[in-house]
Amino acid sequence: MTKKLVSPLLVAFAFFNIYVIWGSTYLAVAYGLKGFPPFILVGLRYLTAGVLMLAWCKIKGEQLPERKFMLRQAISGTLMLVGGTGLIAWAELYISSGQAAILIATEPLIFLLLDRKNWSEYFSNKYILSGLLIGFTGIFLFLKLGVAVANPSPMATIASVVVLFSAVLWVLGSLITKDSKGNSSSTMNASVQLLAAGIASIGIAFAKSEQVGFSFANVSAEAWAGLIFLIIMGSLLAYLSFVWLLSIKPPAIISTHTYVNPVVAVFLGWLLINEHVNMAQLISLIGILVGILLVNVPGYLKRKEVAVESVKT
């Protein structure tokens, strides 16, 4: 049986979505928080997107995933979307959208630390060791200087640590969904993930009593715009692109969206809502991105060798 070819243009479009569109969602969250509490915001985002995506799948006659795969998709979706972006939304109450995006850029570094079965390969490679050292030095400088100088509030430091923890949860969820596709389409799997995350987020919102004092009538137009952008562009378009790419590309390659996301987020935050970026934050971002580049060098070299060998044969 021949493997179905994937359109290079479709792959490029999907990468554009997770590179640029996802980078802009940090700003959209900042707008959404002007009218919605954090977990109500993400709960509405994921429930709406999940219902729309599931309805589309059922109209096309697609079947739900098998029970074991549905459970795994629900767990991975909750880890990535509630533990990941839900915590980021909460953190953006105390730090800027650009600061949150810079910290999330550490995902490829965290992936290496969590991928225990390949530790012997990772920690014997000079590029990866150098990348981890430089990358985590960038994180330390960001927490010590970038956050402490820009916002000396203790909650800003706590929020920054929470964002780092959210990156861990996102990586864990990505590893689960990578091996849990089953026979369902990427769209169906994404709808299950979104619905599970939406239900969990609303549950957390009520547990935190976010509904107390909240009224839809008091939500501003820009907060609604932020929510709509998150639903359509962030969840229906970019997240589906991410889940689809996970089914055809290695996680390490897909995680390269972290090169671009923080740059987009920092630029848009500065341009549109006047978020301040100090020199320590920029230096930290450069350090983190250099670290990510170095840890990916072995993979780049390996793919180059394979390409050369295939040409020779």
Short mmCIF file of C-alpha atoms in Angstrom, two decimals:
data_model
loop_
_atom_site.label_atom_id
_atom_site.label_comp_id
_atom_site.label_asym_id
_atom_site.label_seq_id
_atom_site.Cartn_x
_atom_site.Cartn_y
_atom_site.Cartn_z
CA MET A 1 0.00 0.00 0.00
CA THR A 2 1.49 3.35 -1.02
CA LYS A 3 1.65 6.15 1.48
CA LYS A 4 -0.61 9.08 0.67
CA LEU A 5 1.37 12.12 -0.41
CA VAL A 6 0.82 15.33 1.52
CA SER A 7 0.70 18.64 -0.33
CA PRO A 8 3.80 20.76 0.47
CA LEU A 9 1.61 23.87 0.23
CA LEU A 10 -0.78 22.47 2.83
CA VAL A 11 2.12 21.66 5.13
CA ALA A 12 3.52 25.18 4.65
CA PHE A 13 0.10 26.68 5.42
CA ALA A 14 -0.17 24.60 8.59
CA PHE A 15 3.28 25.72 9.73
CA PHE A 16 2.33 29.35 9.03
CA ASN A 17 -0.67 28.89 11.30
CA ILE A 18 1.31 27.50 14.23
CA TYR A 19 4.14 29.99 13.67
CA VAL A 20 2.32 33.30 13.15
CA ILE A 21 -1.32 32.81 14.12
CA TRP A 22 -0.38 31.10 17.37
CA GLY A 23 2.11 33.86 18.09
CA SER A 24 -0.73 36.38 17.90
CA THR A 25 -2.98 34.44 20.31
CA TYR A 26 -0.98 35.72 23.29
CA LEU A 27 -2.17 39.21 22.40
CA ALA A 28 -5.72 37.94 21.81
CA VAL A 29 -5.70 36.48 25.34
CA ALA A 30 -4.66 39.89 26.69
CA TYR A 31 -7.65 41.45 24.94
CA GLY A 32 -9.98 38.69 26.12
CA LEU A 33 -8.91 39.18 29.74
CA LYS A 34 -10.23 42.74 29.58
CA GLY A 35 -13.74 41.28 29.91
CA PHE A 36 -13.48 37.59 30.82
CA PRO A 37 -11.90 35.82 33.80
CA PRO A 38 -9.10 33.50 32.56
CA PHE A 39 -10.72 30.08 32.80
CA ILE A 40 -14.12 31.30 31.61
CA LEU A 41 -12.27 32.77 28.62
CA VAL A 42 -10.47 29.55 27.71
CA GLY A 43 -13.52 27.42 28.57
CA LEU A 44 -15.72 29.35 26.13
CA ARG A 45 -12.94 29.26 23.56
CA TYR A 46 -12.50 25.50 23.64
CA LEU A 47 -16.14 24.51 24.11
CA THR A 48 -17.27 26.61 21.16
CA ALA A 49 -14.44 25.45 18.90
CA GLY A 50 -14.92 21.83 20.00
CA VAL A 51 -18.67 21.83 19.31
CA LEU A 52 -18.19 23.42 15.88
CA MET A 53 -15.43 20.99 14.95
CA LEU A 54 -17.36 17.94 16.18
CA ALA A 55 -20.47 19.05 14.28
CA TRP A 56 -18.39 19.38 11.11
CA CYS A 57 -17.00 15.87 11.60
CA LYS A 58 -20.44 14.35 12.15
CA ILE A 59 -21.84 16.14 9.07
CA LYS A 60 -19.08 14.42 7.08
CA GLY A 61 -20.09 11.09 8.65
CA GLU A 62 -16.94 10.57 10.71
CA GLN A 63 -16.98 8.21 13.69
CA LEU A 64 -15.87 9.07 17.19
CA PRO A 65 -12.52 7.58 18.28
CA GLU A 66 -12.47 4.20 19.98
CA ARG A 67 -12.98 4.45 23.74
CA LYS A 68 -9.31 3.97 24.64
CA PHE A 69 -8.18 6.54 22.08
CA MET A 70 -10.94 8.96 23.06
CA LEU A 71 -9.72 8.84 26.67
CA ARG A 72 -6.14 9.48 25.59
CA GLN A 73 -7.19 12.37 23.35
CA ALA A 74 -9.23 13.85 26.22
CA ILE A 75 -6.26 13.58 28.58
CA SER A 76 -3.81 15.04 26.08
CA GLY A 77 -6.21 17.87 25.24
CA THR A 78 -6.69 18.70 28.91
CA LEU A 79 -2.94 18.70 29.54
CA MET A 80 -2.11 20.84 26.51
CA LEU A 81 -5.04 23.22 26.52
CA VAL A 82 -5.98 23.58 30.18
CA GLY A 83 -2.60 22.92 31.74
CA GLY A 84 -0.91 24.71 28.88
CA THR A 85 -2.83 27.68 27.51
CA GLY A 86 -5.30 27.88 30.41
CA LEU A 87 -2.48 28.52 32.85
CA ILE A 88 -0.98 31.02 30.42
CA ALA A 89 -4.25 32.98 30.41
CA TRP A 90 -4.16 33.10 34.21
CA ALA A 91 -0.49 34.14 34.14
CA GLU A 92 -1.24 37.02 31.76
CA LEU A 93 -3.13 38.67 34.61
CA TYR A 94 0.31 39.38 36.11
CA ILE A 95 2.81 39.37 33.22
CA SER A 96 2.68 40.66 29.65
CA SER A 97 1.71 38.55 26.65
CA GLY A 98 5.27 38.88 25.32
CA GLN A 99 6.79 37.66 28.58
CA ALA A 100 4.50 34.62 28.56
CA ALA A 101 5.45 33.83 24.96
CA ILE A 102 9.17 34.07 25.73
CA LEU A 103 8.83 31.52 28.54
CA ILE A 104 6.76 29.17 26.38
CA ALA A 105 9.63 29.19 23.89
CA THR A 106 11.37 26.75 26.22
CA GLU A 107 9.14 23.85 25.10
CA PRO A 108 11.78 22.17 22.86
CA LEU A 109 14.27 22.25 25.74
CA ILE A 110 11.72 20.76 28.12
CA PHE A 111 10.89 18.10 25.54
CA LEU A 112 14.48 16.86 25.65
CA LEU A 113 14.39 16.63 29.43
CA LEU A 114 11.13 14.65 29.41
CA ASP A 115 12.06 12.29 26.56
CA ARG A 116 13.88 9.97 28.94
CA LYS A 117 14.28 7.03 26.56
CA ASN A 118 16.66 9.11 24.43
CA TRP A 119 18.68 10.68 27.24
CA SER A 120 21.82 8.72 26.37
CA GLU A 121 21.74 10.15 22.86
CA TYR A 122 20.87 13.68 23.96
CA PHE A 123 23.38 14.06 26.77
CA SER A 124 26.27 12.67 24.76
CA ASN A 125 25.85 15.29 22.02
CA LYS A 126 27.82 18.51 22.33
CA TYR A 127 25.26 20.55 20.42
CA ILE A 128 22.38 19.46 22.63
CA LEU A 129 24.34 19.94 25.85
CA SER A 130 25.43 23.41 24.74
CA GLY A 131 21.89 24.26 23.69
CA LEU A 132 20.41 23.17 27.01
CA LEU A 133 23.04 25.14 28.94
CA ILE A 134 22.53 28.32 26.93
CA GLY A 135 18.75 27.96 26.81
CA PHE A 136 18.30 27.47 30.54
CA THR A 137 20.75 30.27 31.23
CA GLY A 138 18.40 32.44 29.17
CA ILE A 139 15.47 31.28 31.31
CA PHE A 140 17.37 32.09 34.51
CA LEU A 141 18.26 35.57 33.26
CA PHE A 142 14.67 36.15 32.23
CA LEU A 143 13.32 35.22 35.65
CA LYS A 144 16.08 37.03 37.53
CA LEU A 145 16.32 40.21 35.45
CA GLY A 146 13.63 40.30 32.77
CA VAL A 147 10.69 39.78 35.15
CA ALA A 148 12.16 41.13 38.38
CA VAL A 149 13.16 44.43 36.77
CA ALA A 150 10.05 44.91 34.61
CA ASN A 151 7.61 43.85 37.32
CA PRO A 152 8.99 43.37 40.83
CA SER A 153 5.66 41.97 42.09
CA PRO A 154 5.97 38.48 43.68
CA MET A 155 2.93 37.42 41.64
CA ALA A 156 4.83 38.18 38.43
CA THR A 157 7.54 35.72 39.44
CA ILE A 158 4.96 33.11 40.43
CA ALA A 159 3.13 33.61 37.13
CA SER A 160 6.39 33.14 35.23
CA VAL A 161 7.06 29.84 37.01
CA VAL A 162 3.48 28.77 36.28
CA VAL A 163 4.06 29.44 32.57
CA LEU A 164 7.15 27.23 32.64
CA PHE A 165 5.07 24.50 34.30
CA SER A 166 2.41 24.95 31.62
CA ALA A 167 5.10 24.27 28.99
CA VAL A 168 5.84 20.97 30.74
CA LEU A 169 2.16 20.01 30.61
CA TRP A 170 1.95 20.96 26.93
CA VAL A 171 4.90 18.73 26.07
CA LEU A 172 3.41 15.82 28.04
CA GLY A 173 0.11 16.23 26.22
CA SER A 174 1.89 16.36 22.85
CA LEU A 175 3.71 13.10 23.58
CA ILE A 176 0.41 11.40 24.46
CA THR A 177 -1.48 12.55 21.37
CA LYS A 178 1.42 11.60 19.09
CA ASP A 179 0.80 7.89 19.78
CA SER A 180 -2.99 8.03 20.23
CA LYS A 181 -4.35 8.83 16.77
CA GLY A 182 -6.17 5.53 16.21
CA ASN A 183 -8.36 5.34 13.12
CA SER A 184 -9.98 8.75 13.64
CA SER A 185 -9.16 11.83 11.61
CA SER A 186 -7.04 14.64 12.99
CA THR A 187 -10.14 16.85 13.00
CA MET A 188 -12.17 14.40 15.09
CA ASN A 189 -9.30 13.92 17.53
CA ALA A 190 -8.89 17.68 17.86
CA SER A 191 -12.61 18.11 18.56
CA VAL A 192 -12.39 15.59 21.43
CA GLN A 193 -9.37 17.40 22.84
CA LEU A 194 -11.08 20.80 22.61
CA LEU A 195 -14.32 19.60 24.22
CA ALA A 196 -12.46 17.90 27.07
CA ALA A 197 -10.40 21.03 27.65
CA GLY A 198 -13.49 23.24 27.52
CA ILE A 199 -15.36 21.16 30.09
CA ALA A 200 -12.31 21.02 32.37
CA SER A 201 -11.74 24.78 32.07
CA ILE A 202 -15.34 25.63 32.95
CA GLY A 203 -15.08 23.26 35.92
CA ILE A 204 -11.96 25.06 37.13
CA ALA A 205 -13.65 28.43 36.57
CA PHE A 206 -16.57 27.46 38.81
CA ALA A 207 -14.21 25.95 41.40
CA LYS A 208 -12.41 29.31 41.47
CA SER A 209 -15.78 31.15 41.62
CA GLU A 210 -14.95 33.12 38.49
CA GLN A 211 -18.66 33.31 37.73
CA VAL A 212 -19.23 35.45 40.83
CA GLY A 213 -19.65 39.05 39.68
CA PHE A 214 -19.18 38.13 36.03
CA SER A 215 -21.78 39.23 33.48
CA PHE A 216 -21.76 38.86 29.72
CA ALA A 217 -23.48 42.25 29.53
CA ASN A 218 -20.36 43.91 30.92
CA VAL A 219 -17.93 42.33 28.43
CA SER A 220 -16.36 44.92 26.16
CA ALA A 221 -16.26 44.71 22.37
CA GLU A 222 -12.47 44.22 22.33
CA ALA A 223 -12.78 41.31 24.80
CA TRP A 224 -15.37 39.67 22.54
CA ALA A 225 -13.05 40.26 19.58
CA GLY A 226 -10.23 38.57 21.47
CA LEU A 227 -12.44 35.56 22.25
CA ILE A 228 -13.68 35.26 18.66
CA PHE A 229 -10.10 35.42 17.34
CA LEU A 230 -9.06 32.70 19.81
CA ILE A 231 -11.94 30.46 18.74
CA ILE A 232 -11.62 30.83 14.97
CA MET A 233 -7.93 31.48 14.41
CA GLY A 234 -6.34 30.01 17.52
CA SER A 235 -8.42 26.84 17.95
CA LEU A 236 -10.22 26.01 14.71
CA LEU A 237 -7.31 26.93 12.43
CA ALA A 238 -3.99 26.92 14.29
CA TYR A 239 -4.70 24.13 16.77
CA LEU A 240 -6.11 21.85 14.09
CA SER A 241 -2.96 22.57 12.06
CA PHE A 242 -0.86 21.59 15.09
CA VAL A 243 -2.73 18.30 15.66
CA TRP A 244 -2.55 17.45 11.96
CA LEU A 245 1.18 18.17 11.81
CA LEU A 246 1.73 15.91 14.83
CA SER A 247 0.30 13.06 12.76
CA ILE A 248 2.78 13.55 9.90
CA LYS A 249 5.86 15.24 11.40
CA PRO A 250 8.14 14.54 14.40
CA PRO A 251 7.29 16.59 17.53
CA ALA A 252 10.80 18.06 17.58
CA ILE A 253 10.22 19.64 14.15
CA ILE A 254 6.78 20.92 15.04
CA SER A 255 8.12 22.47 18.25
CA THR A 256 10.16 24.87 16.10
CA HIS A 257 7.10 27.13 16.13
CA THR A 258 8.62 28.37 19.39
CA TYR A 259 11.28 30.18 17.32
CA VAL A 260 8.65 32.46 15.84
CA ASN A 261 5.80 32.64 18.38
CA PRO A 262 7.62 34.78 20.98
CA VAL A 263 8.94 37.19 18.34
CA VAL A 264 5.43 37.66 16.94
CA ALA A 265 3.94 38.01 20.44
CA VAL A 266 6.55 40.52 21.65
CA PHE A 267 6.24 42.61 18.47
CA LEU A 268 2.44 42.70 18.50
CA GLY A 269 2.32 43.42 22.23
CA TRP A 270 4.68 46.35 21.75
CA LEU A 271 2.91 47.60 18.62
CA LEU A 272 -0.74 47.32 19.66
CA ILE A 273 -0.95 47.57 23.46
CA ASN A 274 2.36 49.26 24.27
CA GLU A 275 3.86 46.38 26.25
CA HIS A 276 7.33 47.31 27.46
CA VAL A 277 10.25 45.07 26.52
CA ASN A 278 13.53 45.66 28.36
CA MET A 279 17.02 44.70 27.26
CA ALA A 280 17.25 41.81 29.73
CA GLN A 281 14.13 40.23 28.23
CA LEU A 282 15.49 40.55 24.69
CA ILE A 283 18.85 39.04 25.69
CA SER A 284 17.03 36.21 27.47
CA LEU A 285 14.90 35.56 24.39
CA ILE A 286 18.00 35.44 22.18
CA GLY A 287 19.63 32.99 24.60
CA ILE A 288 16.58 30.73 24.62
CA LEU A 289 16.29 30.77 20.83
CA VAL A 290 20.01 30.06 20.37
CA GLY A 291 19.63 27.15 22.78
CA ILE A 292 16.69 25.79 20.78
CA LEU A 293 18.66 26.15 17.56
CA LEU A 294 21.62 24.22 18.99
CA VAL A 295 19.56 21.32 20.35
CA ASN A 296 18.03 20.92 16.89
CA VAL A 297 21.38 20.89 15.05
CA PRO A 298 21.83 17.07 15.34
CA GLY A 299 18.40 16.53 13.80
CA TYR A 300 19.15 18.93 10.97
CA LEU A 301 22.48 17.21 10.26
CA LYS A 302 20.88 13.77 10.34
CA ARG A 303 18.14 14.76 7.90
CA LYS A 304 20.78 16.28 5.63
CA GLU A 305 22.78 13.04 5.64
CA VAL A 306 19.65 11.02 4.82
CA ALA A 307 18.84 13.39 1.95
CA VAL A 308 22.38 13.08 0.55
CA GLU A 309 22.31 9.28 0.78
CA SER A 310 18.93 9.14 -0.96
CA VAL A 311 20.29 11.24 -3.81
CA LYS A 312 23.32 8.93 -4.17
CA THR A 313 21.14 5.84 -4.34
#
